[in-house]
Amino acid sequence: MGNEEQEAGVQFPVGPDGRRSTTTTGKAVLAAAVREVDAELADAIEGQAEWRRNYGPHLVRLVTLAIESREAVSMVSNGLAAAHESFRFHRDGEEMTPREAMQHFAAPLYETGVVEGAGERRTILEVPHRGERLSGDALGRQIDDWTGRGMLEPSAADALRELMDNPEWLDLRDLHFALLGAGAEVGPFDVLSSFGANVIAVDLHRADIWQRLIARARAGAGRMFFPLRESVPPDADDEQIAERAGSDLLRRAPEIATWLGGFDIPFCVGGYAYLHGPDHVRVEIAMDAIMERLLEHRSDVALAFLLTPTDVFVIPKEAAEAARADFANKRPSRLWREPLRQVSGGRLFAPNAERTVRDANGNAFGLYDGIVPQQGPNYALAKRIQKWRALTARAAGHRVSANVAPSTATASVMMRKEFAAAFAGARHYGVEVFEPETTNAVMAALLIHDLRQEDCPANPAFPLRHPLELFMDKSVHGGLWRAGLQLRSVLEIAAVRGFLSGSRTN
């Protein structure tokens, strides 16, 4: 592959020194988001040394500023604008912003392939959990257990029960979902397909990916639409179809947006593609450019995101109070916990969600800081772009499903020994790590609820006290919001306990 091809698509900008600095770009984007409201904070972000180690407190200040200000939506709009002005799109020797590329390279490129599912449509809500498929009373007991142990917010439990009580909502033959990163390990493809949904799938043009997706679509009960780079003969088998299917979000975002815009039906666009390190930010910019382009021209497009619990959130006051109570109640461990905390300068065994913040109208919320420095500032920036797009889209009148998903034992996470060990030890600190199939079922169910239920925050007509309440609703945080100890303050100790236990997850 030539250098020009390697450089094609969405890229970090080149600085004066000829290098692509993820640190410089990330700081500039975050500073631009807050500069109009708090120039001092913007300057502090841009001047911060050792960014990878010190980015977390700035994200806390950013969220605090957003809740206390009446300018939260304008802040995130400024952040998105800065991101799209900073990043570059390269093709055929030309360089421009992603927004410019969406117009410059908008010519149609793809045909549409269709695969019909042959499976029997599921009619009830089922959740795989520890080797069983839970439904009915068994699922109800599991929801009660999760709620009682603080693994999810009551609003999530209520939504799951409402789906169980309204099984007609699970007939998805009338709904269309455009999944960017359809083959993602944590994503709703299989669940939606099992309920008869029409899935518009986008993923890399790799035959192995599409062979799996086609097989999964045929086993489902819905239809899968997908981009084809060239026509497929009428008698083509699945292997031949897979060779022609797919598209690269990083390099072909404008053409993907054009192809998606050709579906003359309402649909929900979900951003599920994930890449490691700086590439995660690049693919988020690509997906965001596609979403922005569709939202500009369509009023019938909804958005869907899976948020990470290892971030900064304003949380319900009740969740913060539960965390403080849990911290206070662990009296036996305080005999050794407090000395270790003092010796570490407060780094170990720090209390969780101890701060209360108020919005401009005096409403009180808890402040949860779940940043895990090991995930890095690129991960934080990528997830921030998701939140920013969710807020701006909802403010513009689009339905948005943006629910917090639990920490999940995906293959990419479990490949890192330190994370696998930390996950195994997490149960000792009130945290449950979910298996991928459990996460997928629960989060797909909440997505369906967000699209079916009118009386919920996903609906832009539903009144919120503050825009950030969108992220408080239906959170399945796996206990992280309500645990007494801040996650990163026990992560190393959890890893040690996980190594000693020899267990993968709880």
PDB file of N, CA, C and O in Angstrom, residues 438-461:
ATOM      1  N   THR A 438     -24.696 -10.644  27.312  1.00  0.00           N
ATOM      2  CA  THR A 438     -25.608 -10.026  28.278  1.00  0.00           C
ATOM      3  C   THR A 438     -25.720  -8.531  28.006  1.00  0.00           C
ATOM      4  O   THR A 438     -26.825  -7.966  27.978  1.00  0.00           O
ATOM      5  N   THR A 439     -24.567  -7.884  27.832  1.00  0.00           N
ATOM      6  CA  THR A 439     -24.585  -6.457  27.500  1.00  0.00           C
ATOM      7  C   THR A 439     -25.389  -6.196  26.242  1.00  0.00           C
ATOM      8  O   THR A 439     -26.218  -5.272  26.199  1.00  0.00           O
ATOM      9  N   ASN A 440     -25.171  -6.986  25.205  1.00  0.00           N
ATOM     10  CA  ASN A 440     -25.867  -6.752  23.939  1.00  0.00           C
ATOM     11  C   ASN A 440     -27.382  -6.861  24.094  1.00  0.00           C
ATOM     12  O   ASN A 440     -28.135  -6.039  23.553  1.00  0.00           O
ATOM     13  N   ALA A 441     -27.825  -7.858  24.834  1.00  0.00           N
ATOM     14  CA  ALA A 441     -29.267  -8.044  24.999  1.00  0.00           C
ATOM     15  C   ALA A 441     -29.888  -6.915  25.808  1.00  0.00           C
ATOM     16  O   ALA A 441     -30.945  -6.373  25.449  1.00  0.00           O
ATOM     17  N   VAL A 442     -29.239  -6.550  26.914  1.00  0.00           N
ATOM     18  CA  VAL A 442     -29.793  -5.506  27.778  1.00  0.00           C
ATOM     19  C   VAL A 442     -29.794  -4.155  27.063  1.00  0.00           C
ATOM     20  O   VAL A 442     -30.797  -3.426  27.070  1.00  0.00           O
ATOM     21  N   MET A 443     -28.676  -3.809  26.426  1.00  0.00           N
ATOM     22  CA  MET A 443     -28.581  -2.487  25.809  1.00  0.00           C
ATOM     23  C   MET A 443     -29.435  -2.384  24.552  1.00  0.00           C
ATOM     24  O   MET A 443     -29.983  -1.315  24.258  1.00  0.00           O
ATOM     25  N   ALA A 444     -29.586  -3.477  23.803  1.00  0.00           N
ATOM     26  CA  ALA A 444     -30.502  -3.453  22.657  1.00  0.00           C
ATOM     27  C   ALA A 444     -31.938  -3.275  23.132  1.00  0.00           C
ATOM     28  O   ALA A 444     -32.731  -2.563  22.500  1.00  0.00           O
ATOM     29  N   ALA A 445     -32.286  -3.917  24.246  1.00  0.00           N
ATOM     30  CA  ALA A 445     -33.635  -3.750  24.796  1.00  0.00           C
ATOM     31  C   ALA A 445     -33.897  -2.298  25.171  1.00  0.00           C
ATOM     32  O   ALA A 445     -34.978  -1.742  24.896  1.00  0.00           O
ATOM     33  N   LEU A 446     -32.902  -1.640  25.776  1.00  0.00           N
ATOM     34  CA  LEU A 446     -33.077  -0.239  26.160  1.00  0.00           C
ATOM     35  C   LEU A 446     -33.149   0.663  24.935  1.00  0.00           C
ATOM     36  O   LEU A 446     -33.874   1.667  24.943  1.00  0.00           O
ATOM     37  N   LEU A 447     -32.416   0.316  23.886  1.00  0.00           N
ATOM     38  CA  LEU A 447     -32.538   1.065  22.629  1.00  0.00           C
ATOM     39  C   LEU A 447     -33.951   0.954  22.072  1.00  0.00           C
ATOM     40  O   LEU A 447     -34.547   1.958  21.649  1.00  0.00           O
ATOM     41  N   ILE A 448     -34.495  -0.245  22.075  1.00  0.00           N
ATOM     42  CA  ILE A 448     -35.868  -0.437  21.595  1.00  0.00           C
ATOM     43  C   ILE A 448     -36.844   0.388  22.422  1.00  0.00           C
ATOM     44  O   ILE A 448     -37.746   1.040  21.888  1.00  0.00           O
ATOM     45  N   HIS A 449     -36.653   0.374  23.722  1.00  0.00           N
ATOM     46  CA  HIS A 449     -37.520   1.174  24.600  1.00  0.00           C
ATOM     47  C   HIS A 449     -37.421   2.648  24.251  1.00  0.00           C
ATOM     48  O   HIS A 449     -38.436   3.367  24.200  1.00  0.00           O
ATOM     49  N   ASP A 450     -36.219   3.134  23.997  1.00  0.00           N
ATOM     50  CA  ASP A 450     -36.037   4.546  23.662  1.00  0.00           C
ATOM     51  C   ASP A 450     -36.768   4.928  22.380  1.00  0.00           C
ATOM     52  O   ASP A 450     -37.206   6.077  22.225  1.00  0.00           O
ATOM     53  N   LEU A 451     -36.905   3.984  21.454  1.00  0.00           N
ATOM     54  CA  LEU A 451     -37.589   4.281  20.196  1.00  0.00           C
ATOM     55  C   LEU A 451     -39.095   4.083  20.275  1.00  0.00           C
ATOM     56  O   LEU A 451     -39.847   4.730  19.539  1.00  0.00           O
ATOM     57  N   ARG A 452     -39.545   3.217  21.170  1.00  0.00           N
ATOM     58  CA  ARG A 452     -40.980   2.909  21.263  1.00  0.00           C
ATOM     59  C   ARG A 452     -41.707   3.816  22.262  1.00  0.00           C
ATOM     60  O   ARG A 452     -42.858   4.188  22.032  1.00  0.00           O
ATOM     61  N   GLN A 453     -41.052   4.144  23.361  1.00  0.00           N
ATOM     62  CA  GLN A 453     -41.715   4.880  24.429  1.00  0.00           C
ATOM     63  C   GLN A 453     -41.633   6.383  24.161  1.00  0.00           C
ATOM     64  O   GLN A 453     -40.563   6.933  23.938  1.00  0.00           O
ATOM     65  N   GLU A 454     -42.772   7.048  24.175  1.00  0.00           N
ATOM     66  CA  GLU A 454     -42.783   8.497  23.966  1.00  0.00           C
ATOM     67  C   GLU A 454     -42.402   9.257  25.230  1.00  0.00           C
ATOM     68  O   GLU A 454     -41.796  10.319  25.170  1.00  0.00           O
ATOM     69  N   ASP A 455     -42.730   8.673  26.385  1.00  0.00           N
ATOM     70  CA  ASP A 455     -42.531   9.367  27.659  1.00  0.00           C
ATOM     71  C   ASP A 455     -41.167   8.997  28.244  1.00  0.00           C
ATOM     72  O   ASP A 455     -41.080   8.338  29.287  1.00  0.00           O
ATOM     73  N   CYS A 456     -40.095   9.421  27.567  1.00  0.00           N
ATOM     74  CA  CYS A 456     -38.751   9.118  28.043  1.00  0.00           C
ATOM     75  C   CYS A 456     -37.778  10.169  27.514  1.00  0.00           C
ATOM     76  O   CYS A 456     -38.058  10.848  26.519  1.00  0.00           O
ATOM     77  N   PRO A 457     -36.622  10.332  28.152  1.00  0.00           N
ATOM     78  CA  PRO A 457     -35.680  11.383  27.754  1.00  0.00           C
ATOM     79  C   PRO A 457     -35.159  11.273  26.337  1.00  0.00           C
ATOM     80  O   PRO A 457     -34.699  12.276  25.772  1.00  0.00           O
ATOM     81  N   ALA A 458     -35.178  10.091  25.729  1.00  0.00           N
ATOM     82  CA  ALA A 458     -34.727   9.968  24.343  1.00  0.00           C
ATOM     83  C   ALA A 458     -35.564  10.814  23.399  1.00  0.00           C
ATOM     84  O   ALA A 458     -35.068  11.302  22.370  1.00  0.00           O
ATOM     85  N   ASN A 459     -36.822  11.009  23.739  1.00  0.00           N
ATOM     86  CA  ASN A 459     -37.735  11.829  22.948  1.00  0.00           C
ATOM     87  C   ASN A 459     -37.413  13.299  23.203  1.00  0.00           C
ATOM     88  O   ASN A 459     -37.482  13.756  24.349  1.00  0.00           O
ATOM     89  N   PRO A 460     -37.065  14.072  22.171  1.00  0.00           N
ATOM     90  CA  PRO A 460     -36.695  15.476  22.401  1.00  0.00           C
ATOM     91  C   PRO A 460     -37.822  16.324  22.962  1.00  0.00           C
ATOM     92  O   PRO A 460     -37.571  17.412  23.493  1.00  0.00           O
ATOM     93  N   ALA A 461     -39.066  15.844  22.869  1.00  0.00           N
ATOM     94  CA  ALA A 461     -40.196  16.587  23.435  1.00  0.00           C
ATOM     95  C   ALA A 461     -40.335  16.366  24.938  1.00  0.00           C
ATOM     96  O   ALA A 461     -41.083  17.091  25.599  1.00  0.00           O
TER      97      ALA A 461
END
